[in-house]
Amino acid sequence: MSIDEAAARSGVQSELRRKVRCVLTYVLLHGAAWLAISQTVWWDDSFLEIMELGAAMLVFIGGPSLLIALVAVSEHRRMDVVQFRILLGMSLILCVWPLLGSSASEPLLFQVMAQIAFAALVPTPLVPANWAK
């Protein structure tokens, strides 16, 4: 194996690790948000019923959020990391629109906090491509 092939393979593995870390981070934050919701909301539903609702919301909220984040992280090369995280956080907050119809404010509040935390923790390149210019 030549040095170029090894470098290309290493780059692909690095990108794959970044995407897997991105997905795992989101799933853990989403689970933590719904755990907090299940402990604070005043609904008459049981813990398991609320967590099942949280798992269903992972499809409706988490799917678009992860799609946006994975595309953004893959294509992010030309802006400052802080600016990138702010723009990503603002776009991820739009994904929580299904919770606007909730009878309680806790699901919306905790999910928005999880989206912002995810934008802060999403793996990005440490140095943008045009940083040295």
mmCIF file of N, CA and C in Angstrom:
data_model
loop_
_atom_site.group_PDB
_atom_site.id
_atom_site.type_symbol
_atom_site.label_atom_id
_atom_site.label_comp_id
_atom_site.label_asym_id
_atom_site.label_seq_id
_atom_site.Cartn_x
_atom_site.Cartn_y
_atom_site.Cartn_z
ATOM 1 N N MET A 1 0.851 -1.176 0.000
ATOM 2 C CA MET A 1 0.000 0.000 0.000
ATOM 3 C C MET A 1 0.895 1.237 0.000
ATOM 4 N N SER A 2 0.597 2.144 -0.893
ATOM 5 C CA SER A 2 1.406 3.354 -0.990
ATOM 6 C C SER A 2 1.013 4.353 0.096
ATOM 7 N N ILE A 3 1.833 5.356 0.227
ATOM 8 C CA ILE A 3 1.582 6.380 1.241
ATOM 9 C C ILE A 3 0.310 7.153 0.922
ATOM 10 N N ASP A 4 0.047 7.419 -0.357
ATOM 11 C CA ASP A 4 -1.161 8.147 -0.753
ATOM 12 C C ASP A 4 -2.419 7.355 -0.420
ATOM 13 N N GLU A 5 -2.388 6.041 -0.652
ATOM 14 C CA GLU A 5 -3.543 5.203 -0.335
ATOM 15 C C GLU A 5 -3.778 5.157 1.168
ATOM 16 N N ALA A 6 -2.714 5.074 1.929
ATOM 17 C CA ALA A 6 -2.832 5.056 3.391
ATOM 18 C C ALA A 6 -3.388 6.378 3.900
ATOM 19 N N ALA A 7 -2.951 7.480 3.329
ATOM 20 C CA ALA A 7 -3.461 8.794 3.741
ATOM 21 C C ALA A 7 -4.929 8.941 3.382
ATOM 22 N N ALA A 8 -5.318 8.463 2.202
ATOM 23 C CA ALA A 8 -6.721 8.541 1.792
ATOM 24 C C ALA A 8 -7.588 7.677 2.696
ATOM 25 N N ARG A 9 -7.115 6.476 3.013
ATOM 26 C CA ARG A 9 -7.875 5.587 3.895
ATOM 27 C C ARG A 9 -8.004 6.198 5.283
ATOM 28 N N SER A 10 -6.939 6.810 5.771
ATOM 29 C CA SER A 10 -6.973 7.456 7.077
ATOM 30 C C SER A 10 -7.970 8.616 7.092
ATOM 31 N N GLY A 11 -8.025 9.377 5.993
ATOM 32 C CA GLY A 11 -8.979 10.482 5.902
ATOM 33 C C GLY A 11 -10.416 10.003 5.888
ATOM 34 N N VAL A 12 -10.679 8.909 5.179
ATOM 35 C CA VAL A 12 -12.032 8.342 5.131
ATOM 36 C C VAL A 12 -12.422 7.808 6.501
ATOM 37 N N GLN A 13 -11.501 7.129 7.170
ATOM 38 C CA GLN A 13 -11.786 6.610 8.503
ATOM 39 C C GLN A 13 -12.035 7.746 9.488
ATOM 40 N N SER A 14 -11.287 8.815 9.364
ATOM 41 C CA SER A 14 -11.484 9.970 10.231
ATOM 42 C C SER A 14 -12.861 10.591 10.012
ATOM 43 N N GLU A 15 -13.262 10.715 8.757
ATOM 44 C CA GLU A 15 -14.586 11.267 8.439
ATOM 45 C C GLU A 15 -15.695 10.354 8.958
ATOM 46 N N LEU A 16 -15.521 9.052 8.818
ATOM 47 C CA LEU A 16 -16.510 8.099 9.313
ATOM 48 C C LEU A 16 -16.609 8.156 10.832
ATOM 49 N N ARG A 17 -15.470 8.240 11.515
ATOM 50 C CA ARG A 17 -15.490 8.365 12.978
ATOM 51 C C ARG A 17 -16.198 9.644 13.403
ATOM 52 N N ARG A 18 -15.973 10.728 12.685
ATOM 53 C CA ARG A 18 -16.620 11.998 13.005
ATOM 54 C C ARG A 18 -18.140 11.884 12.862
ATOM 55 N N LYS A 19 -18.600 11.204 11.812
ATOM 56 C CA LYS A 19 -20.042 11.055 11.598
ATOM 57 C C LYS A 19 -20.673 10.132 12.635
ATOM 58 N N VAL A 20 -19.991 9.045 12.985
ATOM 59 C CA VAL A 20 -20.512 8.140 14.015
ATOM 60 C C VAL A 20 -20.580 8.863 15.354
ATOM 61 N N ARG A 21 -19.556 9.640 15.674
ATOM 62 C CA ARG A 21 -19.569 10.412 16.919
ATOM 63 C C ARG A 21 -20.706 11.428 16.920
ATOM 64 N N CYS A 22 -20.964 12.021 15.781
ATOM 65 C CA CYS A 22 -22.045 12.988 15.634
ATOM 66 C C CYS A 22 -23.394 12.323 15.943
ATOM 67 N N VAL A 23 -23.635 11.152 15.360
ATOM 68 C CA VAL A 23 -24.904 10.441 15.572
ATOM 69 C C VAL A 23 -25.035 10.006 17.027
ATOM 70 N N LEU A 24 -23.994 9.432 17.601
ATOM 71 C CA LEU A 24 -24.060 8.987 18.991
ATOM 72 C C LEU A 24 -24.271 10.153 19.952
ATOM 73 N N THR A 25 -23.615 11.258 19.700
ATOM 74 C CA THR A 25 -23.801 12.439 20.543
ATOM 75 C C THR A 25 -25.244 12.908 20.501
ATOM 76 N N TYR A 26 -25.833 12.946 19.301
ATOM 77 C CA TYR A 26 -27.213 13.404 19.196
ATOM 78 C C TYR A 26 -28.169 12.455 19.910
ATOM 79 N N VAL A 27 -27.998 11.157 19.711
ATOM 80 C CA VAL A 27 -28.904 10.188 20.337
ATOM 81 C C VAL A 27 -28.812 10.282 21.861
ATOM 82 N N LEU A 28 -27.617 10.421 22.404
ATOM 83 C CA LEU A 28 -27.465 10.550 23.855
ATOM 84 C C LEU A 28 -28.081 11.846 24.381
ATOM 85 N N LEU A 29 -27.884 12.951 23.684
ATOM 86 C CA LEU A 29 -28.486 14.219 24.123
ATOM 87 C C LEU A 29 -30.006 14.178 24.025
ATOM 88 N N HIS A 30 -30.525 13.566 22.966
ATOM 89 C CA HIS A 30 -31.974 13.442 22.807
ATOM 90 C C HIS A 30 -32.551 12.582 23.938
ATOM 91 N N GLY A 31 -31.876 11.476 24.247
ATOM 92 C CA GLY A 31 -32.328 10.624 25.347
ATOM 93 C C GLY A 31 -32.287 11.339 26.685
ATOM 94 N N ALA A 32 -31.238 12.117 26.920
ATOM 95 C CA ALA A 32 -31.139 12.876 28.168
ATOM 96 C C ALA A 32 -32.236 13.933 28.262
ATOM 97 N N ALA A 33 -32.549 14.570 27.140
ATOM 98 C CA ALA A 33 -33.616 15.576 27.139
ATOM 99 C C ALA A 33 -34.954 14.934 27.481
ATOM 100 N N TRP A 34 -35.242 13.783 26.887
ATOM 101 C CA TRP A 34 -36.524 13.136 27.165
ATOM 102 C C TRP A 34 -36.560 12.498 28.544
ATOM 103 N N LEU A 35 -35.421 12.139 29.097
ATOM 104 C CA LEU A 35 -35.381 11.694 30.485
ATOM 105 C C LEU A 35 -35.747 12.856 31.405
ATOM 106 N N ALA A 36 -35.209 14.031 31.132
ATOM 107 C CA ALA A 36 -35.560 15.222 31.916
ATOM 108 C C ALA A 36 -37.032 15.574 31.737
ATOM 109 N N ILE A 37 -37.543 15.436 30.521
ATOM 110 C CA ILE A 37 -38.960 15.718 30.270
ATOM 111 C C ILE A 37 -39.833 14.762 31.067
ATOM 112 N N SER A 38 -39.476 13.480 31.076
ATOM 113 C CA SER A 38 -40.302 12.490 31.777
ATOM 114 C C SER A 38 -40.332 12.737 33.283
ATOM 115 N N GLN A 39 -39.300 13.374 33.816
ATOM 116 C CA GLN A 39 -39.258 13.631 35.249
ATOM 117 C C GLN A 39 -39.888 14.965 35.643
ATOM 118 N N THR A 40 -40.106 15.861 34.688
ATOM 119 C CA THR A 40 -40.621 17.186 35.040
ATOM 120 C C THR A 40 -42.012 17.482 34.507
ATOM 121 N N VAL A 41 -42.455 16.788 33.495
ATOM 122 C CA VAL A 41 -43.741 17.113 32.892
ATOM 123 C C VAL A 41 -44.882 16.608 33.786
ATOM 124 N N TRP A 42 -46.006 17.285 33.735
ATOM 125 C CA TRP A 42 -47.126 16.974 34.613
ATOM 126 C C TRP A 42 -48.146 16.030 33.973
ATOM 127 N N TRP A 43 -47.818 15.412 32.872
ATOM 128 C CA TRP A 43 -48.754 14.512 32.210
ATOM 129 C C TRP A 43 -49.042 13.300 33.093
ATOM 130 N N ASP A 44 -50.196 12.664 32.854
ATOM 131 C CA ASP A 44 -50.571 11.471 33.611
ATOM 132 C C ASP A 44 -49.956 10.200 33.036
ATOM 133 N N ASP A 45 -49.179 10.319 31.988
ATOM 134 C CA ASP A 45 -48.556 9.157 31.364
ATOM 135 C C ASP A 45 -47.422 8.622 32.240
ATOM 136 N N SER A 46 -47.142 7.337 32.083
ATOM 137 C CA SER A 46 -46.057 6.726 32.846
ATOM 138 C C SER A 46 -44.705 7.093 32.231
ATOM 139 N N PHE A 47 -43.661 6.752 32.963
ATOM 140 C CA PHE A 47 -42.301 7.012 32.498
ATOM 141 C C PHE A 47 -42.051 6.342 31.150
ATOM 142 N N LEU A 48 -42.452 5.086 31.024
ATOM 143 C CA LEU A 48 -42.213 4.358 29.776
ATOM 144 C C LEU A 48 -42.991 4.952 28.609
ATOM 145 N N GLU A 49 -44.201 5.417 28.854
ATOM 146 C CA GLU A 49 -44.989 6.026 27.773
ATOM 147 C C GLU A 49 -44.342 7.325 27.284
ATOM 148 N N ILE A 50 -43.831 8.108 28.208
ATOM 149 C CA ILE A 50 -43.168 9.356 27.817
ATOM 150 C C ILE A 50 -41.865 9.056 27.079
ATOM 151 N N MET A 51 -41.127 8.045 27.519
ATOM 152 C CA MET A 51 -39.889 7.680 26.825
ATOM 153 C C MET A 51 -40.182 7.097 25.440
ATOM 154 N N GLU A 52 -41.308 6.389 25.285
ATOM 155 C CA GLU A 52 -41.711 5.915 23.953
ATOM 156 C C GLU A 52 -42.034 7.097 23.044
ATOM 157 N N LEU A 53 -42.686 8.109 23.596
ATOM 158 C CA LEU A 53 -42.949 9.324 22.825
ATOM 159 C C LEU A 53 -41.633 9.992 22.427
ATOM 160 N N GLY A 54 -40.675 9.995 23.340
ATOM 161 C CA GLY A 54 -39.356 10.543 23.027
ATOM 162 C C GLY A 54 -38.659 9.775 21.916
ATOM 163 N N ALA A 55 -38.811 8.449 21.922
ATOM 164 C CA ALA A 55 -38.219 7.639 20.851
ATOM 165 C C ALA A 55 -38.891 7.941 19.514
ATOM 166 N N ALA A 56 -40.200 8.168 19.546
ATOM 167 C CA ALA A 56 -40.902 8.540 18.309
ATOM 168 C C ALA A 56 -40.460 9.923 17.835
ATOM 169 N N MET A 57 -40.230 10.828 18.768
ATOM 170 C CA MET A 57 -39.766 12.162 18.393
ATOM 171 C C MET A 57 -38.350 12.134 17.836
ATOM 172 N N LEU A 58 -37.590 11.078 18.170
ATOM 173 C CA LEU A 58 -36.253 10.934 17.591
ATOM 174 C C LEU A 58 -36.343 10.819 16.076
ATOM 175 N N VAL A 59 -37.407 10.192 15.592
ATOM 176 C CA VAL A 59 -37.597 10.071 14.141
ATOM 177 C C VAL A 59 -37.965 11.424 13.536
ATOM 178 N N PHE A 60 -38.917 12.129 14.159
ATOM 179 C CA PHE A 60 -39.426 13.378 13.589
ATOM 180 C C PHE A 60 -38.498 14.569 13.797
ATOM 181 N N ILE A 61 -37.798 14.597 14.909
ATOM 182 C CA ILE A 61 -36.897 15.714 15.209
ATOM 183 C C ILE A 61 -35.450 15.327 14.927
ATOM 184 N N GLY A 62 -35.066 14.140 15.361
ATOM 185 C CA GLY A 62 -33.684 13.700 15.214
ATOM 186 C C GLY A 62 -33.268 13.425 13.786
ATOM 187 N N GLY A 63 -34.181 12.888 12.990
ATOM 188 C CA GLY A 63 -33.845 12.597 11.592
ATOM 189 C C GLY A 63 -33.423 13.837 10.821
ATOM 190 N N PRO A 64 -34.284 14.853 10.764
ATOM 191 C CA PRO A 64 -33.871 16.082 10.069
ATOM 192 C C PRO A 64 -32.673 16.776 10.722
ATOM 193 N N SER A 65 -32.606 16.738 12.043
ATOM 194 C CA SER A 65 -31.478 17.376 12.734
ATOM 195 C C SER A 65 -30.160 16.708 12.364
ATOM 196 N N LEU A 66 -30.154 15.383 12.367
ATOM 197 C CA LEU A 66 -28.926 14.667 12.011
ATOM 198 C C LEU A 66 -28.571 14.862 10.549
ATOM 199 N N LEU A 67 -29.572 14.913 9.696
ATOM 200 C CA LEU A 67 -29.299 15.143 8.276
ATOM 201 C C LEU A 67 -28.641 16.509 8.069
ATOM 202 N N ILE A 68 -29.199 17.531 8.703
ATOM 203 C CA ILE A 68 -28.624 18.877 8.609
ATOM 204 C C ILE A 68 -27.204 18.889 9.171
ATOM 205 N N ALA A 69 -27.024 18.279 10.336
ATOM 206 C CA ALA A 69 -25.708 18.305 10.984
ATOM 207 C C ALA A 69 -24.662 17.533 10.186
ATOM 208 N N LEU A 70 -25.018 16.365 9.678
ATOM 209 C CA LEU A 70 -24.040 15.567 8.932
ATOM 210 C C LEU A 70 -23.622 16.255 7.641
ATOM 211 N N VAL A 71 -24.581 16.867 6.960
ATOM 212 C CA VAL A 71 -24.234 17.596 5.734
ATOM 213 C C VAL A 71 -23.400 18.830 6.075
ATOM 214 N N ALA A 72 -23.792 19.539 7.124
ATOM 215 C CA ALA A 72 -23.063 20.755 7.504
ATOM 216 C C ALA A 72 -21.636 20.440 7.945
ATOM 217 N N VAL A 73 -21.465 19.393 8.736
ATOM 218 C CA VAL A 73 -20.125 19.037 9.204
ATOM 219 C C VAL A 73 -19.260 18.577 8.039
ATOM 220 N N SER A 74 -19.857 17.857 7.097
ATOM 221 C CA SER A 74 -19.088 17.387 5.937
ATOM 222 C C SER A 74 -18.647 18.537 5.043
ATOM 223 N N GLU A 75 -19.485 19.554 4.919
ATOM 224 C CA GLU A 75 -19.205 20.650 3.993
ATOM 225 C C GLU A 75 -18.564 21.867 4.650
ATOM 226 N N HIS A 76 -18.483 21.882 5.963
ATOM 227 C CA HIS A 76 -17.934 23.036 6.684
ATOM 228 C C HIS A 76 -16.423 23.120 6.474
ATOM 229 N N ARG A 77 -15.993 24.132 5.803
ATOM 230 C CA ARG A 77 -14.558 24.324 5.599
ATOM 231 C C ARG A 77 -14.165 25.801 5.563
ATOM 232 N N ARG A 78 -15.094 26.700 5.352
ATOM 233 C CA ARG A 78 -14.709 28.079 5.032
ATOM 234 C C ARG A 78 -15.129 29.128 6.062
ATOM 235 N N MET A 79 -15.604 28.716 7.215
ATOM 236 C CA MET A 79 -15.990 29.727 8.199
ATOM 237 C C MET A 79 -15.422 29.372 9.562
ATOM 238 N N ASP A 80 -15.427 30.355 10.426
ATOM 239 C CA ASP A 80 -14.943 30.179 11.780
ATOM 240 C C ASP A 80 -15.807 29.145 12.499
ATOM 241 N N VAL A 81 -15.213 28.379 13.410
ATOM 242 C CA VAL A 81 -15.927 27.312 14.101
ATOM 243 C C VAL A 81 -17.070 27.873 14.945
ATOM 244 N N VAL A 82 -16.852 28.992 15.614
ATOM 245 C CA VAL A 82 -17.905 29.587 16.445
ATOM 246 C C VAL A 82 -19.077 30.038 15.578
ATOM 247 N N GLN A 83 -18.795 30.699 14.487
ATOM 248 C CA GLN A 83 -19.851 31.126 13.571
ATOM 249 C C GLN A 83 -20.592 29.908 13.023
ATOM 250 N N PHE A 84 -19.878 28.854 12.696
ATOM 251 C CA PHE A 84 -20.498 27.626 12.206
ATOM 252 C C PHE A 84 -21.439 27.033 13.245
ATOM 253 N N ARG A 85 -21.002 26.978 14.499
ATOM 254 C CA ARG A 85 -21.843 26.392 15.554
ATOM 255 C C ARG A 85 -23.094 27.230 15.798
ATOM 256 N N ILE A 86 -22.976 28.541 15.735
ATOM 257 C CA ILE A 86 -24.148 29.407 15.918
ATOM 258 C C ILE A 86 -25.147 29.195 14.793
ATOM 259 N N LEU A 87 -24.673 29.179 13.561
ATOM 260 C CA LEU A 87 -25.576 28.957 12.426
ATOM 261 C C LEU A 87 -26.189 27.563 12.461
ATOM 262 N N LEU A 88 -25.415 26.560 12.854
ATOM 263 C CA LEU A 88 -25.942 25.205 12.961
ATOM 264 C C LEU A 88 -26.991 25.127 14.061
ATOM 265 N N GLY A 89 -26.731 25.752 15.199
ATOM 266 C CA GLY A 89 -27.703 25.755 16.290
ATOM 267 C C GLY A 89 -29.014 26.411 15.900
ATOM 268 N N MET A 90 -28.923 27.521 15.169
ATOM 269 C CA MET A 90 -30.152 28.198 14.732
ATOM 270 C C MET A 90 -30.943 27.326 13.762
ATOM 271 N N SER A 91 -30.262 26.621 12.883
ATOM 272 C CA SER A 91 -30.988 25.765 11.942
ATOM 273 C C SER A 91 -31.530 24.514 12.629
ATOM 274 N N LEU A 92 -30.853 24.014 13.649
ATOM 275 C CA LEU A 92 -31.350 22.839 14.364
ATOM 276 C C LEU A 92 -32.574 23.160 15.213
ATOM 277 N N ILE A 93 -32.658 24.380 15.704
ATOM 278 C CA ILE A 93 -33.821 24.763 16.509
ATOM 279 C C ILE A 93 -35.098 24.715 15.675
ATOM 280 N N LEU A 94 -34.981 24.975 14.386
ATOM 281 C CA LEU A 94 -36.159 24.901 13.516
ATOM 282 C C LEU A 94 -36.728 23.493 13.434
ATOM 283 N N CYS A 95 -35.926 22.491 13.725
ATOM 284 C CA CYS A 95 -36.384 21.098 13.634
ATOM 285 C C CYS A 95 -37.311 20.695 14.779
ATOM 286 N N VAL A 96 -37.447 21.507 15.811
ATOM 287 C CA VAL A 96 -38.297 21.124 16.943
ATOM 288 C C VAL A 96 -39.737 21.590 16.774
ATOM 289 N N TRP A 97 -40.126 21.995 15.578
ATOM 290 C CA TRP A 97 -41.476 22.503 15.357
ATOM 291 C C TRP A 97 -42.571 21.503 15.734
ATOM 292 N N PRO A 98 -42.390 20.175 15.684
ATOM 293 C CA PRO A 98 -43.492 19.296 16.105
ATOM 294 C C PRO A 98 -43.880 19.477 17.570
ATOM 295 N N LEU A 99 -42.982 20.010 18.387
ATOM 296 C CA LEU A 99 -43.280 20.176 19.811
ATOM 297 C C LEU A 99 -44.022 21.471 20.114
ATOM 298 N N LEU A 100 -44.239 22.310 19.117
ATOM 299 C CA LEU A 100 -44.967 23.564 19.357
ATOM 300 C C LEU A 100 -46.416 23.312 19.749
ATOM 301 N N GLY A 101 -46.972 22.181 19.360
ATOM 302 C CA GLY A 101 -48.359 21.861 19.690
ATOM 303 C C GLY A 101 -48.523 21.130 21.001
ATOM 304 N N SER A 102 -47.469 20.997 21.776
ATOM 305 C CA SER A 102 -47.531 20.274 23.041
ATOM 306 C C SER A 102 -48.309 21.074 24.078
ATOM 307 N N SER A 103 -48.978 20.358 24.968
ATOM 308 C CA SER A 103 -49.748 21.031 26.013
ATOM 309 C C SER A 103 -48.861 21.504 27.162
ATOM 310 N N ALA A 104 -47.627 21.083 27.184
ATOM 311 C CA ALA A 104 -46.687 21.504 28.223
ATOM 312 C C ALA A 104 -45.480 22.165 27.560
ATOM 313 N N SER A 105 -44.821 23.026 28.296
ATOM 314 C CA SER A 105 -43.667 23.726 27.722
ATOM 315 C C SER A 105 -42.360 22.949 27.881
ATOM 316 N N GLU A 106 -42.339 21.959 28.785
ATOM 317 C CA GLU A 106 -41.099 21.233 29.048
ATOM 318 C C GLU A 106 -40.522 20.529 27.821
ATOM 319 N N PRO A 107 -41.337 19.824 27.021
ATOM 320 C CA PRO A 107 -40.734 19.161 25.853
ATOM 321 C C PRO A 107 -40.035 20.133 24.912
ATOM 322 N N LEU A 108 -40.655 21.266 24.649
ATOM 323 C CA LEU A 108 -40.046 22.250 23.755
ATOM 324 C C LEU A 108 -38.770 22.819 24.372
ATOM 325 N N LEU A 109 -38.822 23.176 25.637
ATOM 326 C CA LEU A 109 -37.667 23.763 26.315
ATOM 327 C C LEU A 109 -36.480 22.805 26.346
ATOM 328 N N PHE A 110 -36.713 21.580 26.796
ATOM 329 C CA PHE A 110 -35.604 20.635 26.914
ATOM 330 C C PHE A 110 -35.076 20.204 25.552
ATOM 331 N N GLN A 111 -35.943 20.100 24.551
ATOM 332 C CA GLN A 111 -35.469 19.712 23.226
ATOM 333 C C GLN A 111 -34.657 20.835 22.587
ATOM 334 N N VAL A 112 -35.075 22.080 22.777
ATOM 335 C CA VAL A 112 -34.285 23.210 22.269
ATOM 336 C C VAL A 112 -32.918 23.239 22.955
ATOM 337 N N MET A 113 -32.883 22.984 24.258
ATOM 338 C CA MET A 113 -31.600 22.946 24.958
ATOM 339 C C MET A 113 -30.722 21.812 24.435
ATOM 340 N N ALA A 114 -31.331 20.666 24.112
ATOM 341 C CA ALA A 114 -30.560 19.547 23.555
ATOM 342 C C ALA A 114 -30.017 19.896 22.170
ATOM 343 N N GLN A 115 -30.812 20.609 21.365
ATOM 344 C CA GLN A 115 -30.352 21.002 20.029
ATOM 345 C C GLN A 115 -29.165 21.968 20.132
ATOM 346 N N ILE A 116 -29.246 22.916 21.053
ATOM 347 C CA ILE A 116 -28.150 23.872 21.235
ATOM 348 C C ILE A 116 -26.904 23.158 21.761
ATOM 349 N N ALA A 117 -27.095 22.235 22.708
ATOM 350 C CA ALA A 117 -25.952 21.469 23.223
ATOM 351 C C ALA A 117 -25.316 20.637 22.120
ATOM 352 N N PHE A 118 -26.135 20.072 21.256
ATOM 353 C CA PHE A 118 -25.593 19.285 20.147
ATOM 354 C C PHE A 118 -24.798 20.169 19.197
ATOM 355 N N ALA A 119 -25.298 21.354 18.909
ATOM 356 C CA ALA A 119 -24.554 22.274 18.037
ATOM 357 C C ALA A 119 -23.218 22.656 18.665
ATOM 358 N N ALA A 120 -23.180 22.734 19.991
ATOM 359 C CA ALA A 120 -21.927 23.068 20.667
ATOM 360 C C ALA A 120 -20.957 21.890 20.701
ATOM 361 N N LEU A 121 -21.482 20.664 20.667
ATOM 362 C CA LEU A 121 -20.630 19.479 20.788
ATOM 363 C C LEU A 121 -20.344 18.774 19.472
ATOM 364 N N VAL A 122 -20.975 19.202 18.392
ATOM 365 C CA VAL A 122 -20.791 18.515 17.114
ATOM 366 C C VAL A 122 -19.324 18.592 16.700
ATOM 367 N N PRO A 123 -18.770 17.465 16.238
ATOM 368 C CA PRO A 123 -17.354 17.486 15.853
ATOM 369 C C PRO A 123 -17.138 18.262 14.559
ATOM 370 N N THR A 124 -16.245 19.220 14.605
ATOM 371 C CA THR A 124 -15.914 20.021 13.422
ATOM 372 C C THR A 124 -14.400 20.062 13.279
ATOM 373 N N PRO A 125 -13.921 20.408 12.103
ATOM 374 C CA PRO A 125 -12.471 20.588 11.969
ATOM 375 C C PRO A 125 -11.998 21.713 12.888
ATOM 376 N N LEU A 126 -10.869 21.514 13.528
ATOM 377 C CA LEU A 126 -10.389 22.520 14.466
ATOM 378 C C LEU A 126 -9.922 23.783 13.768
ATOM 379 N N VAL A 127 -9.390 23.642 12.576
ATOM 380 C CA VAL A 127 -8.888 24.790 11.834
ATOM 381 C C VAL A 127 -9.576 24.820 10.475
ATOM 382 N N PRO A 128 -10.369 25.864 10.180
ATOM 383 C CA PRO A 128 -10.991 25.959 8.859
ATOM 384 C C PRO A 128 -9.943 26.052 7.758
ATOM 385 N N ALA A 129 -10.345 25.762 6.539
ATOM 386 C CA ALA A 129 -9.415 25.730 5.406
ATOM 387 C C ALA A 129 -8.804 27.105 5.127
ATOM 388 N N ASN A 130 -9.569 28.178 5.315
ATOM 389 C CA ASN A 130 -9.053 29.513 4.984
ATOM 390 C C ASN A 130 -8.543 30.261 6.215
ATOM 391 N N TRP A 131 -8.285 29.587 7.304
ATOM 392 C CA TRP A 131 -7.879 30.244 8.533
ATOM 393 C C TRP A 131 -6.520 30.923 8.391
ATOM 394 N N ALA A 132 -5.620 30.308 7.680
ATOM 395 C CA ALA A 132 -4.268 30.849 7.557
ATOM 396 C C ALA A 132 -4.170 31.966 6.527
ATOM 397 N N LYS A 133 -5.199 32.204 5.754
ATOM 398 C CA LYS A 133 -5.150 33.222 4.691
ATOM 399 C C LYS A 133 -5.322 34.604 5.231
#
